[in-house]
Coordinates of C-alpha atoms in Angstrom, one line a residue:
Chain P
X1 CA -46.8 21.7 -23.9
X2 CA -47.3 18.3 -26.4
X3 CA -43.7 20.0 -27.9
X4 CA -42.0 19.8 -24.5
X5 CA -43.9 16.6 -23.9
X6 CA -42.3 14.9 -26.7
X7 CA -39.0 17.0 -25.9
X8 CA -38.6 15.5 -22.5
X9 CA -39.4 11.9 -23.9
X10 CA -36.4 12.2 -26.2
X11 CA -34.4 13.4 -24.1
X12 CA -35.4 10.9 -21.5
X13 CA -35.3 7.8 -24.3
X14 CA -32.2 9.3 -25.4
X15 CA -30.4 9.6 -22.2
X16 CA -30.8 5.7 -22.3
X17 CA -29.0 5.5 -25.7
X18 CA -26.5 7.2 -24.4
X19 CA -25.3 5.4 -21.4
X20 CA -25.4 2.7 -23.8
X21 CA -23.3 4.8 -26.5
X22 CA -20.6 5.1 -23.4
X23 CA -20.0 1.4 -23.4
X24 CA -19.5 0.9 -27.3
X25 CA -17.3 4.1 -27.7
X26 CA -15.3 3.1 -24.2
X27 CA -14.2 -0.1 -25.7
X28 CA -14.3 0.9 -29.3
X29 CA -11.5 3.5 -28.3
X30 CA -9.6 1.1 -26.3
X31 CA -10.0 -1.9 -28.0
X32 CA -10.8 -0.8 -30.9
X33 CA -13.8 -3.3 -31.8
X34 CA -17.2 -3.2 -32.1
X35 CA -18.6 -5.1 -29.4
X36 CA -21.9 -6.2 -31.0
X37 CA -22.4 -8.2 -27.2
X38 CA -23.2 -5.1 -25.5
X39 CA -26.8 -5.1 -25.8
X40 CA -26.9 -8.2 -24.9
X41 CA -25.0 -7.0 -21.7
X42 CA -28.0 -4.4 -21.5
X43 CA -30.6 -7.4 -21.0
X44 CA -29.1 -9.7 -18.5
X45 CA -28.3 -7.0 -16.2
X46 CA -32.5 -5.8 -16.8
X47 CA -33.0 -9.6 -15.7
X48 CA -30.9 -9.9 -13.0
X49 CA -32.7 -7.1 -11.7
X50 CA -36.3 -7.9 -12.3
X51 CA -35.6 -11.3 -10.2
X52 CA -33.7 -10.1 -7.7
X53 CA -36.9 -7.4 -7.4
X54 CA -39.8 -9.9 -8.5
X55 CA -38.8 -13.0 -7.0
X56 CA -36.7 -12.8 -4.7
X57 CA -38.1 -9.1 -3.0
X58 CA -35.2 -7.3 -2.8
X59 CA -35.7 -3.8 -2.7
X60 CA -34.7 -2.2 -6.0
X61 CA -31.3 -0.9 -5.2
X62 CA -29.9 -3.8 -4.2
X63 CA -31.5 -5.4 -7.6
X64 CA -30.2 -2.7 -9.9
X65 CA -26.8 -3.0 -7.5
X66 CA -26.9 -7.1 -8.0
X67 CA -27.3 -6.0 -12.1
X68 CA -24.0 -4.2 -12.4
X69 CA -22.0 -6.2 -10.1
X70 CA -23.3 -9.3 -12.4
X71 CA -23.1 -7.7 -15.5
X72 CA -19.2 -5.8 -14.4
X73 CA -17.6 -9.9 -13.9
X74 CA -19.7 -10.8 -17.4
X75 CA -18.3 -8.3 -19.5
X76 CA -14.6 -9.2 -18.0
X77 CA -15.1 -12.9 -18.0
X78 CA -16.2 -12.1 -22.2
X79 CA -13.1 -10.1 -22.6
X80 CA -11.3 -12.7 -20.8
X81 CA -12.4 -15.4 -22.5
X82 CA -14.1 -14.4 -26.1
X83 CA -12.0 -11.4 -26.8
X84 CA -8.3 -10.9 -25.6
X85 CA -7.3 -14.5 -27.7
X86 CA -7.9 -12.4 -30.2
X87 CA -6.4 -9.4 -29.6
X88 CA -4.0 -9.8 -32.4
X89 CA -6.4 -11.2 -34.9
X90 CA -7.7 -8.8 -37.9
X91 CA -10.6 -6.9 -36.8
X92 CA -12.4 -8.8 -39.1
X93 CA -12.9 -12.3 -36.3
X94 CA -12.9 -9.8 -33.5
X95 CA -15.9 -8.4 -35.2
X96 CA -17.7 -11.9 -36.1
X97 CA -16.7 -13.2 -32.4
X98 CA -18.6 -10.2 -31.0
X99 CA -21.8 -10.9 -32.9
X100 CA -21.6 -15.2 -31.4
X101 CA -21.3 -13.9 -28.5
X102 CA -24.3 -11.8 -29.2
X103 CA -26.1 -14.8 -30.2
X104 CA -24.5 -16.8 -27.1
X105 CA -25.8 -14.5 -24.9
X106 CA -29.4 -14.2 -25.6
X107 CA -29.9 -17.9 -26.2
X108 CA -28.2 -18.4 -22.3
X109 CA -31.1 -16.0 -21.3
X110 CA -33.4 -17.7 -23.4
X111 CA -32.4 -21.2 -21.9
X112 CA -32.6 -20.0 -18.8
X113 CA -35.3 -17.4 -18.6
X114 CA -38.1 -18.4 -21.0
X115 CA -39.2 -17.0 -24.1
X116 CA -42.3 -15.4 -22.2
X117 CA -42.1 -11.8 -21.9
X118 CA -41.8 -11.3 -18.3
X119 CA -43.3 -7.2 -16.6
X120 CA -40.2 -5.5 -15.3
X121 CA -40.9 -3.4 -11.7
X122 CA -40.1 0.0 -12.4
X123 CA -37.1 0.4 -10.2
X124 CA -38.5 4.1 -9.5
X125 CA -42.1 4.0 -9.2
X126 CA -44.8 5.1 -11.8
X127 CA -45.0 8.4 -9.7
X128 CA -45.9 11.3 -12.0
X129 CA -45.1 15.3 -11.6
X130 CA -47.5 18.0 -13.2
X131 CA -47.0 21.2 -13.9
X132 CA -48.7 23.8 -15.5
X133 CA -51.8 22.6 -14.1
X134 CA -51.2 19.0 -15.6
X135 CA -50.7 19.8 -18.9
X136 CA -46.7 18.6 -18.9
X137 CA -46.3 15.4 -17.1
X138 CA -43.3 14.6 -15.8
X139 CA -42.7 10.1 -14.8
X140 CA -40.3 9.7 -11.8
X141 CA -38.5 7.3 -14.1
X142 CA -38.0 10.2 -16.8
X143 CA -36.5 11.9 -14.1
X144 CA -34.2 9.1 -12.8
X145 CA -33.0 8.2 -16.2
X146 CA -32.2 12.1 -17.4
X147 CA -30.5 12.2 -13.6
X148 CA -28.4 9.5 -14.2
X149 CA -27.3 10.4 -16.8
X150 CA -25.3 13.6 -16.4
X151 CA -24.2 11.8 -12.9
X152 CA -22.8 9.4 -15.4
X153 CA -21.2 11.5 -17.8
X154 CA -19.8 13.7 -15.3
X155 CA -18.3 10.8 -12.9
X156 CA -16.8 9.5 -16.8
X157 CA -15.6 12.8 -17.4
X158 CA -13.5 13.5 -13.7
X159 CA -12.7 9.7 -14.4
X160 CA -10.8 10.0 -17.7
X161 CA -9.4 13.5 -16.8
X162 CA -8.4 13.9 -12.9
X163 CA -7.4 10.1 -12.2
X164 CA -4.6 8.2 -12.7
X165 CA -6.3 5.3 -13.7
X166 CA -8.7 7.9 -16.7
X167 CA -5.4 8.9 -17.9
X168 CA -3.7 5.6 -18.2
X169 CA -7.0 4.6 -19.7
X170 CA -7.0 7.2 -22.6
X171 CA -3.3 7.1 -23.0
X172 CA -4.2 2.9 -24.1
X173 CA -6.7 5.1 -26.4
X174 CA -4.1 6.8 -28.4
X175 CA -0.6 4.3 -28.6
X176 CA -1.0 0.8 -26.3
X177 CA 2.7 0.0 -27.0
X178 CA 3.8 3.7 -25.4
X179 CA 1.6 3.3 -22.8
X180 CA 3.5 -1.0 -21.9
X181 CA 6.5 1.9 -21.9
X182 CA 5.0 4.2 -19.6
X183 CA 4.7 0.5 -17.5
X184 CA 0.9 0.5 -18.0
X185 CA -0.9 -3.0 -17.9
X186 CA -2.7 -3.1 -20.5
X187 CA -4.3 -5.7 -20.6
X188 CA -5.6 -4.1 -17.3
X189 CA -7.1 -1.6 -18.0
X190 CA -8.8 -3.3 -21.7
X191 CA -10.1 -5.9 -19.2
X192 CA -11.1 -2.6 -16.5
X193 CA -12.8 -0.7 -19.3
X194 CA -15.2 -3.5 -20.0
X195 CA -16.2 -3.6 -16.8
X196 CA -17.6 0.3 -16.6
X197 CA -18.9 -0.3 -19.8
X198 CA -20.8 -3.3 -18.7
X199 CA -21.6 -1.6 -15.4
X200 CA -23.1 1.1 -16.9
X201 CA -25.4 -0.5 -19.4
X202 CA -26.3 -3.3 -16.5
X203 CA -28.1 0.8 -15.5
X204 CA -29.2 1.1 -19.3
X205 CA -31.4 -2.4 -18.8
X206 CA -32.6 -1.4 -15.6
X207 CA -33.8 1.9 -17.2
X208 CA -34.9 0.9 -20.0
X209 CA -36.9 -1.9 -18.7
X210 CA -38.5 0.8 -16.1
X211 CA -39.8 3.1 -19.2
X212 CA -40.4 0.3 -21.5
X213 CA -41.9 -2.8 -19.0
X214 CA -41.4 -5.7 -21.1
X215 CA -38.9 -7.9 -21.1
X216 CA -37.8 -10.6 -23.4
X217 CA -34.2 -12.7 -24.0
X218 CA -33.9 -9.7 -27.6
X219 CA -34.5 -6.6 -25.6
X220 CA -31.5 -5.8 -25.7
X221 CA -30.3 -5.8 -29.4
X222 CA -32.6 -3.2 -30.7
X223 CA -31.5 -0.4 -27.9
X224 CA -28.1 -1.8 -28.3
X225 CA -28.1 -0.9 -32.4
X226 CA -29.6 1.7 -31.5
X227 CA -27.0 2.7 -29.2
X228 CA -24.4 2.6 -31.0
X229 CA -25.4 4.6 -33.9
X230 CA -25.7 7.3 -31.3
X231 CA -21.9 6.3 -31.0
X232 CA -21.3 7.0 -34.2
X233 CA -23.5 9.5 -35.2
X234 CA -21.8 11.4 -31.8
X235 CA -18.1 10.7 -32.9
X236 CA -17.1 6.8 -31.7
X237 CA -14.4 6.8 -29.4
X238 CA -15.4 9.9 -28.0
X239 CA -17.3 10.4 -25.2
X240 CA -19.0 13.5 -24.8
X241 CA -20.3 12.4 -28.7
X242 CA -21.6 9.6 -27.2
X243 CA -23.5 11.8 -25.0
X244 CA -24.7 13.9 -28.2
X245 CA -25.0 11.1 -30.1
X246 CA -27.6 9.4 -27.7
X247 CA -29.7 12.2 -27.0
X248 CA -29.6 13.8 -30.6
X249 CA -30.9 9.9 -31.2
X250 CA -33.5 9.8 -29.0
X251 CA -34.9 13.1 -29.4
X252 CA -35.1 13.3 -33.3
X253 CA -36.3 9.5 -33.0
X254 CA -39.5 10.5 -30.8
X255 CA -40.4 13.9 -32.7
X256 CA -40.0 11.3 -35.5
X257 CA -42.5 9.2 -33.7
X258 CA -44.8 11.9 -32.6
X259 CA -45.3 13.8 -35.8
X260 CA -44.1 11.9 -38.7
X261 CA -45.2 8.3 -38.5
X262 CA -44.4 5.8 -35.8
X263 CA -43.3 2.8 -39.0
X264 CA -41.2 5.1 -40.7
X265 CA -39.3 6.6 -37.2
X266 CA -36.6 4.0 -37.3
X267 CA -35.7 5.0 -41.1
X268 CA -35.9 8.4 -40.2
X269 CA -33.0 8.0 -37.7
X270 CA -30.6 6.1 -40.1
X271 CA -31.4 8.2 -42.3
X272 CA -30.0 11.8 -40.8
X273 CA -27.1 9.1 -39.5
X274 CA -26.5 8.9 -43.2
X275 CA -26.8 12.8 -43.9
X276 CA -24.2 13.4 -40.8
X277 CA -21.6 10.4 -42.0
X278 CA -21.9 11.8 -45.4
X279 CA -21.2 15.9 -44.6
X280 CA -18.8 14.3 -41.6
X281 CA -17.2 11.1 -41.3
X282 CA -15.9 10.6 -38.1
X283 CA -19.2 11.6 -36.2
X284 CA -20.3 14.8 -34.4
X285 CA -17.4 15.2 -32.0
X286 CA -15.1 12.4 -34.1
X287 CA -11.3 13.9 -34.1
X288 CA -9.8 13.4 -37.0
X289 CA -5.5 13.2 -36.0
X290 CA -3.2 15.2 -38.1
X291 CA 0.2 13.7 -36.8
X292 CA 3.3 15.7 -37.0
X293 CA 5.9 14.2 -38.5
Chain M
X1 CA 33.8 -3.4 -14.7
X2 CA 29.8 -5.2 -14.6
X3 CA 27.3 -3.8 -17.4
X4 CA 24.4 -3.5 -16.5
X5 CA 22.5 -4.0 -19.6
X6 CA 23.4 -7.7 -21.3
X7 CA 22.1 -8.8 -24.8
X8 CA 22.7 -12.3 -25.4
X9 CA 22.4 -13.6 -28.8
X10 CA 18.9 -12.7 -29.1
X11 CA 17.1 -13.6 -32.7
X12 CA 13.9 -11.7 -33.3
X13 CA 11.1 -12.9 -35.9
X14 CA 8.1 -10.4 -37.0
X15 CA 6.4 -13.9 -38.0
X16 CA 8.6 -15.7 -41.0
X17 CA 10.9 -12.4 -40.9
X18 CA 14.2 -12.8 -39.1
X19 CA 15.3 -9.4 -38.1
X20 CA 17.7 -9.7 -35.6
X21 CA 19.6 -12.7 -36.2
X22 CA 22.1 -13.5 -33.0
X23 CA 22.8 -10.3 -31.4
X24 CA 25.1 -9.7 -28.3
X25 CA 26.0 -6.4 -27.0
X26 CA 26.9 -4.7 -23.5
X27 CA 26.4 -1.8 -21.8
X28 CA 28.6 -0.4 -19.2
X29 CA 27.5 1.9 -16.3
X30 CA 27.8 5.7 -17.2
X31 CA 28.3 5.0 -20.7
X32 CA 27.0 6.1 -23.8
X33 CA 27.0 3.6 -26.2
X34 CA 25.4 4.1 -29.8
X35 CA 24.3 1.3 -32.3
X36 CA 24.2 2.6 -35.4
X37 CA 23.4 0.9 -38.7
X38 CA 21.3 1.1 -41.8
X39 CA 17.5 1.2 -42.5
X40 CA 16.5 -2.4 -41.6
X41 CA 19.5 -3.3 -39.9
X42 CA 18.0 -3.7 -36.8
X43 CA 18.1 -1.3 -34.6
X44 CA 15.3 -0.2 -33.7
X45 CA 14.2 -3.8 -33.2
X46 CA 17.0 -4.6 -30.6
X47 CA 15.5 -1.7 -28.8
X48 CA 12.2 -2.8 -28.9
X49 CA 13.1 -6.2 -27.5
X50 CA 15.0 -5.2 -24.5
X51 CA 12.0 -2.7 -23.7
X52 CA 9.5 -5.5 -24.0
X53 CA 7.5 -4.6 -27.1
X54 CA 9.3 -7.1 -29.0
X55 CA 10.5 -11.4 -27.7
X56 CA 13.2 -13.0 -28.6
X57 CA 13.2 -16.8 -29.1
X58 CA 16.9 -17.0 -28.1
X59 CA 18.8 -16.1 -25.6
X60 CA 18.6 -13.6 -22.9
X61 CA 18.4 -9.5 -22.2
X62 CA 19.6 -8.9 -18.5
X63 CA 19.2 -5.5 -17.1
X64 CA 21.3 -5.3 -13.1
X65 CA 21.8 -8.9 -13.5
X66 CA 18.1 -9.6 -13.5
X67 CA 16.2 -11.5 -16.9
X68 CA 14.5 -9.3 -18.0
X69 CA 12.4 -12.5 -19.8
X70 CA 11.0 -13.2 -16.9
X71 CA 10.0 -9.6 -15.7
X72 CA 6.3 -8.6 -17.4
X73 CA 6.3 -6.7 -20.3
X74 CA 4.9 -3.4 -18.8
X75 CA 6.7 -3.6 -15.3
X76 CA 10.4 -2.9 -16.8
X77 CA 10.2 0.6 -17.3
X78 CA 10.0 0.0 -13.1
X79 CA 13.8 -1.9 -13.5
X80 CA 14.7 1.5 -14.3
X81 CA 14.8 1.1 -18.4
X82 CA 13.1 3.5 -20.4
X83 CA 12.9 4.2 -24.3
X84 CA 12.1 7.1 -26.1
X85 CA 10.5 5.3 -28.8
X86 CA 11.2 5.8 -32.1
X87 CA 8.5 8.6 -34.0
X88 CA 8.5 9.8 -30.3
X89 CA 4.9 8.6 -30.2
X90 CA 4.3 10.9 -27.7
X91 CA 0.0 10.7 -26.7
X92 CA -0.9 13.3 -29.4
X93 CA -4.4 13.8 -27.8
X94 CA -2.9 14.6 -24.2
X95 CA -1.7 17.5 -22.6
X96 CA 2.1 17.9 -22.6
X97 CA 2.0 17.5 -18.6
X98 CA -0.7 15.1 -18.9
X99 CA 2.2 13.2 -20.8
X100 CA 5.0 13.7 -18.2
X101 CA 2.5 12.6 -15.9
X102 CA 2.3 9.1 -18.0
X103 CA 6.1 9.1 -17.7
X104 CA 5.4 9.2 -13.9
X105 CA 3.3 6.4 -13.7
X106 CA 4.9 3.5 -12.2
X107 CA 6.3 6.6 -9.7
X108 CA 4.7 7.4 -6.7
X109 CA 2.7 10.0 -6.4
X110 CA 4.7 12.4 -3.9
X111 CA 7.3 13.1 -6.2
X112 CA 5.3 13.8 -8.8
X113 CA 5.3 17.5 -8.8
X114 CA 9.5 17.9 -8.0
X115 CA 10.3 15.4 -11.2
X116 CA 8.0 17.9 -12.8
X117 CA 10.2 20.4 -11.9
X118 CA 13.3 19.4 -13.0
X119 CA 12.0 18.1 -16.4
X120 CA 10.6 21.7 -16.6
X121 CA 13.8 23.2 -15.7
X122 CA 15.9 21.0 -18.5
X123 CA 13.2 21.4 -20.7
X124 CA 11.8 25.4 -20.3
X125 CA 10.1 25.3 -23.9
X126 CA 7.8 22.4 -22.7
X127 CA 7.4 24.8 -19.2
X128 CA 5.5 27.2 -21.7
X129 CA 3.1 24.7 -22.9
X130 CA 2.1 22.3 -20.5
X131 CA -1.1 22.7 -20.6
X132 CA -1.1 23.0 -24.9
X133 CA -2.3 19.1 -26.3
X134 CA 1.2 17.5 -27.0
X135 CA -0.4 17.0 -31.3
X136 CA 0.1 21.0 -31.7
X137 CA 3.5 21.1 -31.0
X138 CA 6.4 21.6 -33.2
X139 CA 8.6 18.5 -34.0
X140 CA 11.4 19.2 -32.0
X141 CA 9.3 20.3 -29.0
X142 CA 8.1 16.7 -29.3
X143 CA 10.5 15.1 -29.3
X144 CA 12.0 17.4 -25.5
X145 CA 8.4 16.4 -24.7
X146 CA 8.8 12.4 -25.4
X147 CA 12.7 12.7 -23.8
X148 CA 11.4 14.6 -20.4
X149 CA 8.1 11.4 -20.3
X150 CA 11.1 8.8 -20.3
X151 CA 13.2 10.8 -17.9
X152 CA 9.9 11.1 -15.4
X153 CA 10.5 7.9 -14.4
X154 CA 14.2 8.2 -13.3
X155 CA 15.6 5.8 -15.2
X156 CA 19.3 4.5 -15.0
X157 CA 19.3 3.5 -18.5
X158 CA 18.0 5.4 -21.2
X159 CA 17.7 4.1 -25.0
X160 CA 16.8 6.2 -27.0
X161 CA 15.9 5.3 -30.7
X162 CA 16.8 8.1 -33.3
X163 CA 16.1 10.9 -31.5
X164 CA 17.4 13.5 -34.4
X165 CA 14.7 11.9 -36.9
X166 CA 13.5 14.3 -39.2
X167 CA 14.8 17.7 -37.2
X168 CA 16.6 20.5 -38.3
X169 CA 20.0 20.3 -37.9
X170 CA 19.7 23.3 -35.0
X171 CA 17.4 21.0 -33.2
X172 CA 19.4 18.2 -33.7
X173 CA 22.7 19.7 -31.5
X174 CA 19.6 20.7 -28.7
X175 CA 19.6 17.3 -28.7
X176 CA 22.7 15.9 -28.6
X177 CA 23.5 19.0 -26.1
X178 CA 20.8 17.3 -24.1
X179 CA 21.7 13.8 -23.9
X180 CA 25.5 14.7 -23.0
X181 CA 23.6 17.1 -20.0
X182 CA 22.0 13.6 -18.9
X183 CA 25.0 11.6 -19.4
X184 CA 27.2 14.1 -16.9
X185 CA 24.5 13.8 -14.7
X186 CA 24.9 10.3 -14.3
X187 CA 22.4 8.5 -16.6
X188 CA 24.0 5.6 -18.9
X189 CA 22.8 6.1 -22.0
X190 CA 21.8 3.7 -25.2
X191 CA 21.6 5.4 -28.6
X192 CA 20.3 4.7 -31.6
X193 CA 20.7 6.6 -34.9
X194 CA 21.2 6.9 -38.4
X195 CA 23.2 10.0 -37.8
X196 CA 26.2 8.3 -37.3
X197 CA 28.8 11.3 -37.4
X198 CA 26.9 12.4 -34.2
X199 CA 26.2 9.4 -32.7
X200 CA 30.1 8.4 -32.5
X201 CA 31.4 11.8 -31.1
X202 CA 29.2 11.7 -28.5
X203 CA 29.9 7.6 -27.7
X204 CA 32.1 5.9 -25.4
X205 CA 31.5 2.7 -27.5
X206 CA 29.5 1.7 -30.9
X207 CA 28.5 -1.1 -32.7
X208 CA 27.6 -1.2 -35.7
X209 CA 25.0 -3.7 -37.2
X210 CA 23.9 -4.7 -40.4
X211 CA 20.7 -6.6 -41.5
X212 CA 20.6 -7.9 -38.0
X213 CA 23.8 -9.2 -37.0
X214 CA 26.9 -6.8 -35.4
X215 CA 28.9 -6.1 -38.0
X216 CA 31.6 -4.5 -36.1
X217 CA 32.2 -2.6 -32.5
X218 CA 35.0 -0.3 -30.6
X219 CA 35.4 3.1 -29.5
X220 CA 33.3 6.1 -30.6
X221 CA 36.5 7.4 -32.4
X222 CA 37.9 4.2 -33.6
X223 CA 34.9 3.8 -35.5
X224 CA 34.6 7.4 -36.5
X225 CA 38.0 6.6 -38.0
X226 CA 37.6 3.4 -39.7
X227 CA 37.9 3.5 -43.3
X228 CA 35.2 0.7 -43.6
X229 CA 32.1 3.2 -41.4
X230 CA 33.5 6.2 -42.9
X231 CA 32.9 4.3 -46.7
X232 CA 29.4 2.7 -45.4
X233 CA 27.9 5.1 -43.2
X234 CA 30.2 8.2 -42.9
X235 CA 30.1 9.5 -46.6
X236 CA 33.7 8.0 -47.3

């Protein structure tokens, strides 16, 4: 039974990684850049939700929606101010800018909200479901996390596969010039991608802090890096890859903590990543496109 | 006759490289006009400038009397100007049908099914493979897809950039048949080709580009007969 408990814990943590990884992977797919500030958007989302619920006593759902709204706007503003002017610049310049934005957000949070840890109120309560006569307990947070992840995945798959806007997004990610020739507004599409990714980051932030309720300005960095790893693991640019990478990473991390060593768990996670990339350089579901001439 | 496309003294640079040096030409309604020239003459650069992928520092490109410099690049296709780009540039990871749908991006959703029907009638091979991922098509099929995709936007002027590149002679013939059919059905065509022989035999008029300038121009038959052109582009 403990094995099942760990497995469910891993899937739950992995679901959070997967939701964050989606933001990395979608932005990479379309703008071909690594948005290292993505993890900090998670933190901003969590703070907004925290203040909405704890200070202004708004209902949890309103808090989550507010956090999503703020993060969506934040993502679009960051893209417009920091990344769009660098569209033609070398990718290294964009990467460094993204790291700069990350520090900026962390320090802005430090100024605004101080370094004192906030205790995040769970948005779904602290209830538990006990199964097998109490041997297997699943918290409500875990259930909501896993369900959210599944719903988000289904929604995104539908969006990119069936809607006109989603297909336009895929077209932009393949060839921006050709997409523009089709009449697709490439800049607007990139902006929309940042908006979606950042909105999802807000959800991830709330779920993360509901499971691990200590909120500080650097809360987003480690999960951000892990989720980035998950995105690379699954094949960056691929939406199913983000899900697979996130889930595997979460499960490996929890199992490593449970059965091997708590201190070494991160090292084990990254070691697995290295091995996977040695065997499959494009990630598990990454596509290596062969072009016909 | 009023030209539908008027390119007037454009100068295009790649960084410090002056690629197009004051090119001017016109396309009249219902014509097939061809731009021929060697590699690096500036043919593709000219087409990319007309369709808004590149920008000219001087002069103007006007289409049906409207200055395209004032039109945002992604709105140019909805004016009736479509480009089949060099190297086809279809969306390799999307299906054949999705590629065609992207071609109709600026059109309303109502006419898409009807237009798909028309393109499939024109290119039966695409219909057979409509659910196939475009990257798995052969070179000729990819060229047909690129042309079909451009046709989905109902272009008044269709620009084709080296449609015969890399294709077997039999496929080249097919592609040129299709170009003539499109022309007969009322589409004006601006064709860029290295295959000068084939291009000039279908064209009403042609312009010869060399190192970013218009060297000479004339009707298709005039150019075919010109000794200079024969020597430089038609293999003696």
